[in-house]
Amino acid sequence: MNILLVAINAKYIHSNLAVYSLRAYAKEYRGHIRLLEYTINHRTEYILRQIYKQRPDVLCFSCYIWNFRYVQELAREFHKLVPEVPIWVGGPEVSYEAKAFLSDYPMVQGVMVGEGEATFRELCRFYVERNMEDETGSLNHHKPECSNGDGEGKHINLEEIAGLVFRDEKGEIVQTAVRTPLPMDELPFCYEHLEDFTNRIIYYETSRGCPFSCSYCLSSIEKGIRLRSLELVEKELQFFLEQQVPQVKFVDRTFNCNHNHAFRIWRYLKEHDNGVTNFHFEISADLLTEEEIALINAMRPGLIQLEIGVQSTHGATIREIHRTMDLPRLRQVVARIRSMGNVHQHLDLIAGLPEEDFTAFQESFRQVYDMKPQQLQLGFLKVLKGSYLYEHRREYGVICQEYPPYEVMRTRWLSYEQLLKIKLVEEMLEVYYNSGQFEMTVKVLELTEDNPFHLFLKLGEFYERRGLLAMSHSRIRRCEILLDYIEESDPRHRGLYEETLTFDLYYRECMKSRPPWAPPLSELRELSRKYCKKGRRMHLESFYYDMERILQAETLRDYPLKREKQAYFLFSYEERDPLNGQAKVERIREEMG
């Protein structure tokens, strides 16, 4: 019996925790279960070919918004080739309208609804027992011939397996009892064989559920929180630490909703820090206690990073989406953590939420941007099946895409044209801010607009006018485009931007080729011989604008940006900032003689 679990991830570095957890929980059937992972960058023809070569007796897909179109196509095509093999699906993309899904996809046998570990285990038992009874090895997949009961030594019917919606032998759709969620400690640890996760992110969970009721989020559907015992969590974290895993990403929806749970884990990580592993957490910053902040302050730079969902700063929107947030407290905590200088902060903002029009969103953007996170993720509302907002989408005048990722296209408060403008901002934000590759230049650009939203919008509109969108550009080309933008918008400061861009390029790496606008290196040869003892692991550069002031300033509005005496800066690539990867930079207190 060959039961095949298939995951299609968004990127190669991602892994699918769900399918590994399903396989680990069904440990007694491990010999019958195979697991395949692909990415959305693989052609469906290739995935289909690889699945077919595995000769599965049962085929199971893990379904999310990023891969659902692939699963739909693969299910159709595979069924044409091997119609006798039952196809099962599970995951959030199919759990909330399972009957409708089966009506639309008659080639699919059934849906594992909601939390899948125990359901999948019983489904494995069903197929393995049937296979053992069939001496010829051919299965009648639609008509079970085993007796009722789920006791030891008895066979099980699909109707007895909680958490299923499936097609019976008459073709009628049957829904079984709701599956009771498992205690968290019964979920197995599925990372004993780390060779499966080389160069990939490790996903780990210590809780399921969320205490909040945000209307756009599926996590709010499960009321209450289930926690994994701290003794078990510490044992598993120690495994990651001993293996020196580069990054562990916690998938807990609001990690710090339970103070004792969060504090104990953070304290354990601090006390057992291996100097290598980074841990990522999604938190509510306004819930952080003074005790937790003090603990975070004492951590090694880069030990943890925090993702904080602000989503909106517009009061009417926060209330309408049923979000609980103390914005002044959040702003204060983010500022305090930033001042510590040891934690990478990632803030989230969502466009298209109820009650937030174009003007209000621009203000939300400004306020979140002014918190100066290392990364500001501007996302767009996804109207997810099963969420409160999905059920009330007509009341809000929400028009969204028909197919995954179901992204908002228009609301009562935001037109499609305005959303397209926000799309331009999002693209430029990713390129020039979130990439961390233009830090100095962006600091100066920020001076040109009262609201940074307008800065990124103007950049996006410039790209659009020049036909530069929807294509790949090298880093040097991005610099040249920015200089063209400056030539059009602020030509008198072109010299300043040439220097900040040169600084940004060497801040990140020792360039193999000299930027075309930079002066020749011949004038620096004497100082370079003196200070650059490690070859390409160091670089010396000269500037006429005060890079030290720009580098250290929280804001530059109080300082005139003018050409001054030539100064020299040494970039050391063996010593990098653990939060952003930038080279260590120091000013050389020496003038050319």
Coordinates of C-alpha atoms in Angstrom, one line a residue:
M1 CA 0.0 0.0 0.0
N2 CA 1.5 3.3 -1.1
I3 CA -0.2 6.4 0.4
L4 CA 1.4 9.5 -1.1
L5 CA 1.3 12.9 0.7
V6 CA 2.1 15.8 -1.7
A7 CA 3.0 19.4 -0.6
I8 CA 3.5 22.3 -3.0
N9 CA 5.3 25.1 -1.3
A10 CA 5.6 28.8 -2.2
K11 CA 9.5 28.7 -2.2
Y12 CA 12.2 26.1 -2.0
I13 CA 13.3 27.4 1.4
H14 CA 9.9 26.7 2.9
S15 CA 8.8 23.3 4.2
N16 CA 5.3 22.0 4.8
L17 CA 4.9 21.3 8.5
A18 CA 1.4 19.8 8.0
V19 CA 2.4 16.8 5.9
Y20 CA 5.4 16.0 8.1
S21 CA 3.1 16.2 11.1
L22 CA 0.5 13.9 9.4
R23 CA 3.1 11.3 8.6
A24 CA 4.6 11.4 12.1
Y25 CA 1.3 11.0 13.8
A26 CA 0.4 8.0 11.7
K27 CA 3.7 6.3 12.8
E28 CA 2.3 2.8 12.7
Y29 CA 1.6 3.2 9.0
R30 CA 5.0 4.9 8.2
G31 CA 6.0 2.1 5.9
H32 CA 3.0 2.8 3.7
I33 CA 3.4 6.6 3.6
R34 CA 5.6 8.5 1.1
L35 CA 6.0 12.3 1.1
L36 CA 6.9 14.5 -1.8
E37 CA 7.5 18.3 -1.7
Y38 CA 7.6 20.7 -4.7
T39 CA 7.3 24.4 -5.2
I40 CA 5.0 26.6 -7.3
N41 CA 8.1 27.2 -9.5
H42 CA 7.9 23.6 -10.7
R43 CA 5.8 23.1 -13.8
T44 CA 2.6 21.1 -13.1
E45 CA 3.6 18.7 -15.9
Y46 CA 6.7 17.9 -14.0
I47 CA 4.9 17.4 -10.7
L48 CA 2.3 15.2 -12.4
R49 CA 5.0 13.1 -14.0
Q50 CA 6.8 12.6 -10.6
I51 CA 3.5 11.7 -8.8
Y52 CA 2.6 9.2 -11.5
K53 CA 6.0 7.5 -11.2
Q54 CA 5.4 6.9 -7.5
R55 CA 2.5 4.6 -8.4
P56 CA 0.3 5.8 -5.4
D57 CA -2.6 3.7 -4.2
V58 CA -4.0 6.8 -2.4
L59 CA -3.0 10.4 -3.3
C60 CA -3.3 13.2 -0.7
F61 CA -2.8 16.9 -1.3
S62 CA -2.1 19.7 1.3
C63 CA -4.1 22.7 0.1
Y64 CA -3.3 26.4 0.7
I65 CA -4.1 29.6 -1.2
W66 CA -0.6 29.6 -2.8
N67 CA -0.9 26.1 -4.3
F68 CA -4.6 25.5 -4.8
R69 CA -4.6 26.2 -8.5
Y70 CA -1.8 23.6 -8.9
V71 CA -3.8 21.0 -6.9
Q72 CA -6.9 21.6 -8.9
E73 CA -5.0 21.0 -12.2
L74 CA -3.0 18.0 -10.8
A75 CA -6.1 16.3 -9.4
R76 CA -7.9 16.6 -12.8
E77 CA -5.0 15.3 -14.9
F78 CA -4.0 12.5 -12.5
H79 CA -7.5 11.2 -12.3
K80 CA -7.6 11.0 -16.1
L81 CA -4.5 8.8 -16.0
V82 CA -5.4 6.6 -13.0
P83 CA -9.1 7.0 -12.2
E84 CA -9.1 4.1 -9.8
V85 CA -6.8 5.8 -7.3
P86 CA -8.7 7.8 -4.7
I87 CA -7.6 11.5 -4.3
W88 CA -8.0 13.2 -0.9
V89 CA -7.3 16.8 0.0
G90 CA -6.9 18.7 3.3
G91 CA -5.9 22.1 4.6
P92 CA -7.5 25.5 5.1
E93 CA -8.3 26.0 1.4
V94 CA -10.8 23.1 1.3
S95 CA -11.9 22.8 4.9
Y96 CA -14.6 25.5 5.0
E97 CA -16.7 24.7 1.9
A98 CA -15.9 21.0 1.5
K99 CA -19.3 19.9 0.1
A100 CA -19.2 22.6 -2.6
F101 CA -15.6 21.7 -3.4
L102 CA -16.5 18.0 -3.9
S103 CA -19.5 19.0 -6.1
D104 CA -17.1 21.1 -8.3
Y105 CA -14.4 18.4 -8.4
P106 CA -16.0 15.0 -8.8
M107 CA -12.6 13.3 -9.4
V108 CA -11.7 14.0 -5.7
Q109 CA -12.8 11.2 -3.2
G110 CA -12.9 13.4 -0.1
V111 CA -11.8 16.2 2.2
M112 CA -10.0 15.9 5.5
V113 CA -11.6 18.9 7.3
G114 CA -9.7 21.0 9.8
E115 CA -7.0 19.5 12.0
G116 CA -5.8 16.5 10.1
E117 CA -3.4 14.3 12.2
A118 CA -5.9 11.9 13.8
T119 CA -8.1 11.9 10.7
F120 CA -5.3 11.0 8.4
R121 CA -4.1 8.3 10.7
E122 CA -7.6 6.6 10.6
L123 CA -7.8 7.1 6.9
C124 CA -4.4 5.2 6.6
R125 CA -5.8 2.5 8.8
F126 CA -8.9 2.2 6.5
Y127 CA -6.9 1.8 3.3
V128 CA -4.2 -0.5 4.8
E129 CA -6.7 -2.9 6.3
R130 CA -8.6 -3.0 3.1
N131 CA -5.4 -3.7 1.2
M132 CA -4.5 -6.5 3.6
E133 CA -7.9 -8.1 2.9
D134 CA -7.6 -8.0 -0.8
E135 CA -5.3 -10.8 -1.8
T136 CA -5.1 -9.7 -5.4
G137 CA -3.9 -6.2 -4.5
S138 CA -6.7 -4.5 -6.5
L139 CA -8.9 -2.1 -4.5
N140 CA -12.5 -1.2 -4.8
H141 CA -11.9 2.3 -3.6
H142 CA -15.5 3.4 -3.4
K143 CA -17.1 0.5 -1.6
P144 CA -15.5 -0.5 1.7
E145 CA -16.2 -4.2 2.6
C146 CA -15.0 -4.1 6.2
S147 CA -17.1 -4.5 9.3
N148 CA -18.1 -1.7 11.6
G149 CA -16.4 -0.7 14.8
D150 CA -13.1 0.9 15.6
G151 CA -11.9 -1.4 18.4
E152 CA -8.7 -3.4 18.3
G153 CA -8.9 -6.1 15.6
K154 CA -12.0 -4.5 14.0
H155 CA -12.2 -2.8 10.7
I156 CA -13.3 0.8 10.2
N157 CA -15.6 2.4 7.7
L158 CA -15.1 5.9 6.3
E159 CA -18.4 6.9 7.9
E160 CA -16.8 6.2 11.3
I161 CA -13.9 8.5 10.7
A162 CA -14.6 11.9 12.2
G163 CA -13.5 15.0 10.2
L164 CA -14.3 13.8 6.7
V165 CA -16.5 15.0 3.9
F166 CA -16.5 12.3 1.2
R167 CA -18.3 10.7 -1.7
D168 CA -19.9 7.4 -0.9
E169 CA -20.4 4.4 -3.2
K170 CA -23.6 5.9 -4.5
G171 CA -21.8 9.2 -5.4
E172 CA -23.6 11.0 -2.5
I173 CA -21.6 13.4 -0.4
V174 CA -21.4 12.4 3.3
Q175 CA -20.2 14.5 6.2
T176 CA -19.0 12.7 9.3
A177 CA -18.8 14.0 12.9
V178 CA -16.6 17.0 13.8
R179 CA -13.1 16.0 14.8
T180 CA -12.2 16.9 18.4
P181 CA -8.9 18.8 18.4
L182 CA -5.9 16.9 19.9
P183 CA -4.1 17.9 23.0
M184 CA -0.9 19.6 21.8
D185 CA 1.4 17.1 23.6
E186 CA 0.0 14.3 21.5
L187 CA 1.3 15.9 18.4
P188 CA 4.6 14.2 17.5
F189 CA 7.9 16.0 16.9
C190 CA 8.6 15.5 13.2
Y191 CA 12.2 16.8 12.9
E192 CA 14.3 13.8 13.9
H193 CA 15.8 13.6 10.4
L194 CA 17.0 17.1 9.7
E195 CA 18.7 16.1 6.4
D196 CA 15.2 16.5 4.9
F197 CA 15.4 20.2 5.8
T198 CA 18.9 21.2 4.7
N199 CA 18.9 24.9 3.6
R200 CA 15.2 25.3 4.5
I201 CA 13.3 27.0 7.2
I202 CA 12.2 24.9 10.1
Y203 CA 8.6 25.6 11.1
Y204 CA 7.6 24.8 14.7
E205 CA 4.4 25.2 16.8
T206 CA 3.8 25.3 20.5
S207 CA 0.2 26.4 20.4
R208 CA -2.9 26.3 18.2
G209 CA -5.8 28.7 18.2
C210 CA -5.9 32.5 18.9
P211 CA -7.5 34.5 21.7
F212 CA -8.5 37.3 19.2
S213 CA -11.4 37.5 16.7
C214 CA -9.9 39.4 13.8
S215 CA -12.6 39.2 11.0
Y216 CA -10.1 38.5 8.2
C217 CA -8.2 35.7 9.9
L218 CA -9.0 31.9 10.0
S219 CA -7.2 31.5 13.3
S220 CA -10.0 33.3 15.1
I221 CA -12.4 30.4 14.2
E222 CA -10.9 28.1 16.9
K223 CA -11.8 29.6 20.2
G224 CA -9.3 29.3 23.0
I225 CA -5.6 28.3 23.0
R226 CA -4.1 24.9 23.3
L227 CA -0.5 24.9 24.5
R228 CA 2.3 22.3 24.3
S229 CA 3.8 21.6 27.7
L230 CA 6.9 23.6 28.4
E231 CA 9.0 20.5 29.3
L232 CA 8.3 19.0 25.9
V233 CA 9.0 22.4 24.1
E234 CA 12.3 22.8 25.9
K235 CA 13.4 19.3 24.9
E236 CA 12.6 20.0 21.3
L237 CA 14.2 23.4 21.3
Q238 CA 17.3 21.9 22.7
F239 CA 17.4 19.5 19.7
F240 CA 17.4 22.5 17.3
L241 CA 20.1 24.3 19.3
E242 CA 22.3 21.2 19.4
Q243 CA 21.9 20.7 15.6
Q244 CA 22.7 24.5 15.1
V245 CA 19.7 24.9 12.9
P246 CA 20.0 28.4 11.2
Q247 CA 16.4 29.5 11.7
V248 CA 13.3 28.2 13.5
K249 CA 10.1 29.9 12.7
F250 CA 7.3 29.6 15.2
V251 CA 3.9 29.4 13.6
D252 CA 2.0 30.2 16.8
R253 CA -0.6 32.8 15.8
T254 CA 0.0 35.1 18.8
F255 CA 3.0 33.7 20.6
N256 CA 2.9 36.0 23.6
C257 CA -0.8 35.7 24.4
N258 CA 0.2 33.5 27.4
H259 CA 2.8 35.3 29.4
N260 CA 4.2 32.3 31.3
H261 CA 4.5 30.2 28.2
A262 CA 6.2 32.9 26.2
F263 CA 8.5 34.0 29.0
R264 CA 9.7 30.5 29.8
I265 CA 10.5 29.8 26.2
W266 CA 12.4 33.1 25.7
R267 CA 14.3 32.6 28.9
Y268 CA 15.3 29.1 27.8
L269 CA 16.5 30.3 24.5
K270 CA 18.6 33.1 26.1
E271 CA 20.1 30.7 28.7
H272 CA 20.9 28.0 26.0
D273 CA 21.8 30.3 23.1
N274 CA 24.3 28.6 20.7
G275 CA 25.3 31.8 19.1
V276 CA 24.0 30.6 15.7
T277 CA 20.3 29.8 15.7
N278 CA 17.7 32.5 15.1
F279 CA 14.1 32.2 16.3
H280 CA 11.1 34.0 14.6
F281 CA 7.9 34.8 16.5
E282 CA 4.6 36.4 15.6
I283 CA 3.6 38.5 18.6
S284 CA 1.3 41.3 19.7
A285 CA 3.7 44.0 20.8
D286 CA 1.1 45.8 23.0
L287 CA 0.9 42.6 25.1
L288 CA 4.6 42.5 26.0
T289 CA 5.2 42.9 29.7
E290 CA 8.0 44.9 31.3
E291 CA 9.5 41.5 32.4
E292 CA 9.5 40.2 28.8
I293 CA 11.0 43.4 27.4
A294 CA 13.8 43.3 29.9
L295 CA 14.5 39.7 29.0
I296 CA 14.5 40.5 25.3
N297 CA 16.9 43.4 26.0
A298 CA 19.4 40.9 27.5
M299 CA 19.4 38.6 24.4
R300 CA 22.2 38.2 21.9
P301 CA 21.7 40.4 18.8
G302 CA 19.9 38.3 16.2
L303 CA 18.8 35.5 18.6
I304 CA 15.2 36.3 18.0
Q305 CA 13.2 38.3 15.5
L306 CA 9.7 39.6 16.0
E307 CA 6.8 39.9 13.5
I308 CA 4.2 42.3 14.7
G309 CA 0.8 42.6 12.9
V310 CA -0.3 46.2 13.1
Q311 CA -2.5 45.9 10.0
S312 CA -4.0 49.4 10.4
T313 CA -3.8 52.4 12.7
H314 CA -7.2 53.7 11.7
G315 CA -9.5 53.5 14.7
A316 CA -12.7 52.8 12.8
T317 CA -11.0 50.0 10.9
I318 CA -9.5 48.4 14.0
R319 CA -13.0 48.3 15.6
E320 CA -14.7 47.0 12.5
I321 CA -12.4 44.1 12.1
H322 CA -12.8 43.2 15.8
R323 CA -9.2 43.7 16.4
T324 CA -7.9 44.2 20.0
M325 CA -4.9 46.5 20.0
D326 CA -3.5 49.3 22.2
L327 CA -1.9 51.4 19.5
P328 CA 0.0 53.9 21.7
R329 CA 1.4 51.0 23.8
L330 CA 2.4 49.1 20.6
R331 CA 4.1 52.2 19.2
Q332 CA 6.0 52.6 22.5
V333 CA 7.1 49.0 22.7
V334 CA 8.3 48.9 19.1
A335 CA 10.4 52.1 19.7
R336 CA 11.9 50.6 22.9
I337 CA 12.9 47.4 21.1
R338 CA 14.3 49.3 18.2
S339 CA 16.4 51.4 20.6
M340 CA 17.9 48.1 22.1
G341 CA 19.5 47.4 18.7
N342 CA 19.4 43.6 19.1
V343 CA 16.1 42.5 17.6
H344 CA 14.9 42.5 13.9
Q345 CA 11.4 43.8 13.8
H346 CA 9.0 43.1 11.0
L347 CA 5.7 45.1 11.0
D348 CA 2.7 44.1 8.9
L349 CA 0.1 46.4 7.2
I350 CA -3.0 45.3 5.3
A351 CA -4.6 47.3 2.5
G352 CA -8.3 46.9 1.7
L353 CA -9.7 46.5 5.2
P354 CA -13.2 47.8 6.0
E355 CA -13.6 51.5 6.8
E356 CA -10.2 52.4 5.5
D357 CA -10.2 54.7 2.5
F358 CA -7.2 55.8 0.4
T359 CA -6.5 58.8 2.7
A360 CA -6.8 56.8 5.9
F361 CA -4.5 54.1 4.5
Q362 CA -1.8 56.6 3.6
E363 CA -1.9 57.7 7.2
S364 CA -1.7 54.1 8.5
F365 CA 1.3 53.7 6.2
R366 CA 3.0 56.8 7.5
Q367 CA 2.5 55.8 11.1
V368 CA 3.8 52.3 10.7
Y369 CA 6.7 53.5 8.5
D370 CA 7.6 56.0 11.2
M371 CA 8.1 53.2 13.6
K372 CA 11.2 52.3 11.6
P373 CA 11.0 48.5 11.4
Q374 CA 13.7 46.6 9.6
Q375 CA 10.9 45.3 7.4
L376 CA 7.5 46.7 6.6
Q377 CA 5.3 44.1 4.8
L378 CA 2.5 45.8 2.9
G379 CA 0.0 43.1 2.2
F380 CA -3.4 43.1 0.6
L381 CA -6.6 41.7 2.2
K382 CA -7.2 38.1 1.2
V383 CA -10.9 37.2 1.6
L384 CA -10.5 33.7 3.0
K385 CA -13.3 31.2 3.0
G386 CA -14.5 30.5 6.5
S387 CA -13.6 34.0 7.8
Y388 CA -16.1 36.5 9.2
L389 CA -15.2 39.0 6.5
Y390 CA -15.8 36.4 3.8
E391 CA -19.3 35.8 5.2
H392 CA -20.0 39.5 5.3
R393 CA -18.2 40.6 2.1
R394 CA -21.3 41.9 0.4
E395 CA -22.0 44.2 3.4
Y396 CA -18.6 45.7 2.9
G397 CA -18.9 45.9 -0.9
V398 CA -15.8 43.7 -1.1
I399 CA -15.0 42.5 -4.6
C400 CA -12.1 40.0 -4.6
Q401 CA -10.4 37.6 -7.0
E402 CA -12.4 34.6 -7.9
Y403 CA -9.4 32.3 -7.6
P404 CA -6.6 32.0 -5.0
P405 CA -5.3 34.1 -3.3
Y406 CA -8.7 35.8 -3.3
E407 CA -7.1 39.2 -3.0
V408 CA -9.3 42.3 -2.6
M409 CA -9.9 44.3 -5.8
R410 CA -12.3 46.9 -4.5
T411 CA -14.3 47.8 -1.4
R412 CA -16.9 50.4 -0.4
W413 CA -14.0 52.6 0.7
L414 CA -11.2 51.9 -1.8
S415 CA -11.5 51.8 -5.6
Y416 CA -9.5 49.5 -7.9
E417 CA -7.5 52.5 -9.2
Q418 CA -6.5 53.4 -5.7
L419 CA -5.5 49.8 -5.0
L420 CA -3.3 49.8 -8.1
K421 CA -1.5 52.9 -6.6
I422 CA -1.0 51.0 -3.4
K423 CA 0.4 48.1 -5.5
L424 CA 3.0 50.5 -6.9
V425 CA 3.9 51.5 -3.4
E426 CA 4.2 47.9 -2.3
E427 CA 6.6 47.1 -5.1
M428 CA 8.9 50.0 -4.5
L429 CA 8.8 49.4 -0.8
E430 CA 10.1 45.9 -1.4
V431 CA 12.8 47.0 -3.7
Y432 CA 14.2 50.1 -2.0
Y433 CA 13.3 49.6 1.7
N434 CA 12.7 46.0 2.6
S435 CA 15.6 44.7 0.6
G436 CA 18.0 46.6 3.0
Q437 CA 20.1 47.4 -0.1
F438 CA 19.4 51.2 -0.2
E439 CA 19.5 52.2 3.4
M440 CA 21.5 55.4 3.1
T441 CA 19.8 56.6 -0.1
V442 CA 16.3 56.0 1.3
K443 CA 17.1 58.0 4.4
V444 CA 17.8 61.0 2.2
L445 CA 14.8 60.3 -0.1
E446 CA 12.6 60.4 3.0
L447 CA 13.4 64.1 3.4
T448 CA 11.7 64.9 0.1
E449 CA 8.1 64.0 1.3
D450 CA 6.1 64.5 4.4
N451 CA 4.5 61.1 4.0
P452 CA 6.8 58.3 2.7
F453 CA 3.8 56.8 1.0
H454 CA 4.0 59.6 -1.5
L455 CA 7.8 58.9 -2.0
F456 CA 7.2 55.3 -2.9
L457 CA 4.2 56.1 -5.0
K458 CA 6.1 58.7 -7.1
L459 CA 8.9 56.1 -7.6
G460 CA 6.4 53.5 -8.7
E461 CA 4.7 55.9 -11.1
F462 CA 8.2 56.8 -12.5
Y463 CA 8.8 53.0 -13.1
E464 CA 5.4 52.7 -14.7
R465 CA 6.0 55.7 -17.1
R466 CA 9.3 54.3 -18.2
G467 CA 7.9 50.8 -18.7
L468 CA 10.2 49.3 -16.0
L469 CA 7.7 47.3 -14.1
A470 CA 7.2 43.5 -14.4
M471 CA 10.8 42.8 -15.3
S472 CA 13.9 41.8 -13.4
H473 CA 16.6 44.4 -12.7
S474 CA 20.1 44.0 -11.3
R475 CA 21.1 46.0 -8.3
I476 CA 23.2 48.3 -10.3
R477 CA 20.3 48.9 -12.7
R478 CA 18.1 49.7 -9.8
C479 CA 20.6 52.4 -8.8
E480 CA 20.7 53.8 -12.3
I481 CA 16.9 54.0 -12.4
L482 CA 17.0 55.8 -9.1
L483 CA 19.5 58.3 -10.5
D484 CA 17.3 58.8 -13.5
Y485 CA 14.4 59.5 -11.1
I486 CA 16.6 62.1 -9.3
E487 CA 17.6 63.7 -12.6
E488 CA 13.9 64.3 -13.2
S489 CA 12.8 65.3 -9.7
D490 CA 15.8 66.8 -7.9
P491 CA 18.8 67.2 -10.3
R492 CA 20.7 69.6 -8.1
H493 CA 21.2 66.8 -5.5
R494 CA 22.4 64.2 -8.0
G495 CA 25.9 64.2 -6.6
L496 CA 24.6 63.5 -3.1
Y497 CA 22.6 60.5 -4.4
E498 CA 25.6 59.2 -6.4
E499 CA 27.5 59.0 -3.1
T500 CA 24.7 57.4 -1.0
L501 CA 24.2 54.8 -3.7
T502 CA 28.0 54.1 -3.8
F503 CA 27.9 53.8 0.0
D504 CA 24.9 51.4 -0.2
L505 CA 26.5 49.2 -2.7
Y506 CA 29.7 48.7 -0.7
Y507 CA 27.7 48.6 2.6
R508 CA 26.3 45.3 1.3
E509 CA 29.2 43.7 -0.5
C510 CA 32.7 44.3 -2.0
M511 CA 31.7 45.1 -5.5
K512 CA 33.5 43.2 -8.3
S513 CA 33.0 46.1 -10.7
R514 CA 33.0 49.8 -9.9
P515 CA 29.7 51.7 -10.2
P516 CA 29.9 53.7 -13.4
W517 CA 29.1 57.0 -11.7
A518 CA 31.8 56.6 -8.9
P519 CA 35.2 58.2 -9.2
P520 CA 38.2 56.0 -10.1
L521 CA 39.8 54.1 -7.2
S522 CA 43.3 55.1 -8.3
E523 CA 43.2 58.1 -5.9
L524 CA 42.6 55.7 -3.0
R525 CA 45.4 53.3 -3.8
E526 CA 47.7 54.5 -1.1
L527 CA 45.2 54.4 1.8
S528 CA 43.7 51.1 0.5
R529 CA 47.2 49.4 0.8
K530 CA 47.4 50.7 4.3
Y531 CA 44.0 49.7 5.6
C532 CA 42.7 46.9 3.4
K533 CA 44.9 44.1 4.6
K534 CA 42.4 41.4 3.9
G535 CA 41.8 41.9 0.2
R536 CA 38.2 41.7 -0.8
R537 CA 37.1 41.3 2.7
M538 CA 37.6 45.0 3.2
H539 CA 37.0 48.1 1.1
L540 CA 38.0 51.8 1.4
E541 CA 35.8 54.5 -0.1
S542 CA 35.9 58.3 -0.1
F543 CA 32.9 60.6 0.3
Y544 CA 32.3 64.4 0.2
Y545 CA 28.9 64.3 2.0
D546 CA 28.7 63.5 5.7
M547 CA 27.9 59.7 5.5
E548 CA 28.6 59.4 9.2
R549 CA 25.8 61.8 10.0
I550 CA 23.4 60.1 7.6
L551 CA 24.3 56.6 9.0
Q552 CA 23.7 57.5 12.6
A553 CA 20.7 59.8 12.3
E554 CA 17.2 58.9 13.2
T555 CA 16.1 61.8 11.1
L556 CA 18.1 64.2 8.9
R557 CA 15.6 67.0 8.8
D558 CA 17.7 69.1 11.2
Y559 CA 20.9 68.9 9.2
P560 CA 21.8 70.6 5.9
L561 CA 23.0 68.1 3.3
K562 CA 25.9 69.8 1.6
R563 CA 29.3 68.9 0.1
E564 CA 32.1 69.0 2.7
K565 CA 35.7 68.0 3.1
Q566 CA 36.7 64.6 1.7
A567 CA 36.3 61.7 4.2
Y568 CA 37.3 58.0 4.1
F569 CA 35.2 55.0 5.3
L570 CA 36.4 51.5 5.7
F571 CA 33.9 48.6 5.1
S572 CA 34.7 45.3 6.9
Y573 CA 32.8 42.3 5.5
E574 CA 33.9 39.9 8.1
E575 CA 32.0 41.9 10.8
R576 CA 28.4 42.4 9.8
D577 CA 25.3 43.7 11.6
P578 CA 23.5 40.5 12.8
L579 CA 20.1 42.2 12.2
N580 CA 20.5 43.4 8.6
G581 CA 23.7 41.9 7.3
Q582 CA 25.4 45.3 6.5
A583 CA 29.2 45.5 6.7
K584 CA 30.8 47.1 9.7
V585 CA 31.7 50.7 8.7
E586 CA 34.2 53.0 10.4
R587 CA 35.5 56.5 9.4
I588 CA 39.2 56.7 8.9
R589 CA 40.6 59.7 10.8
E590 CA 43.3 60.4 8.3
E591 CA 43.7 62.7 5.3
M592 CA 45.6 62.1 2.1
G593 CA 49.1 63.6 2.4

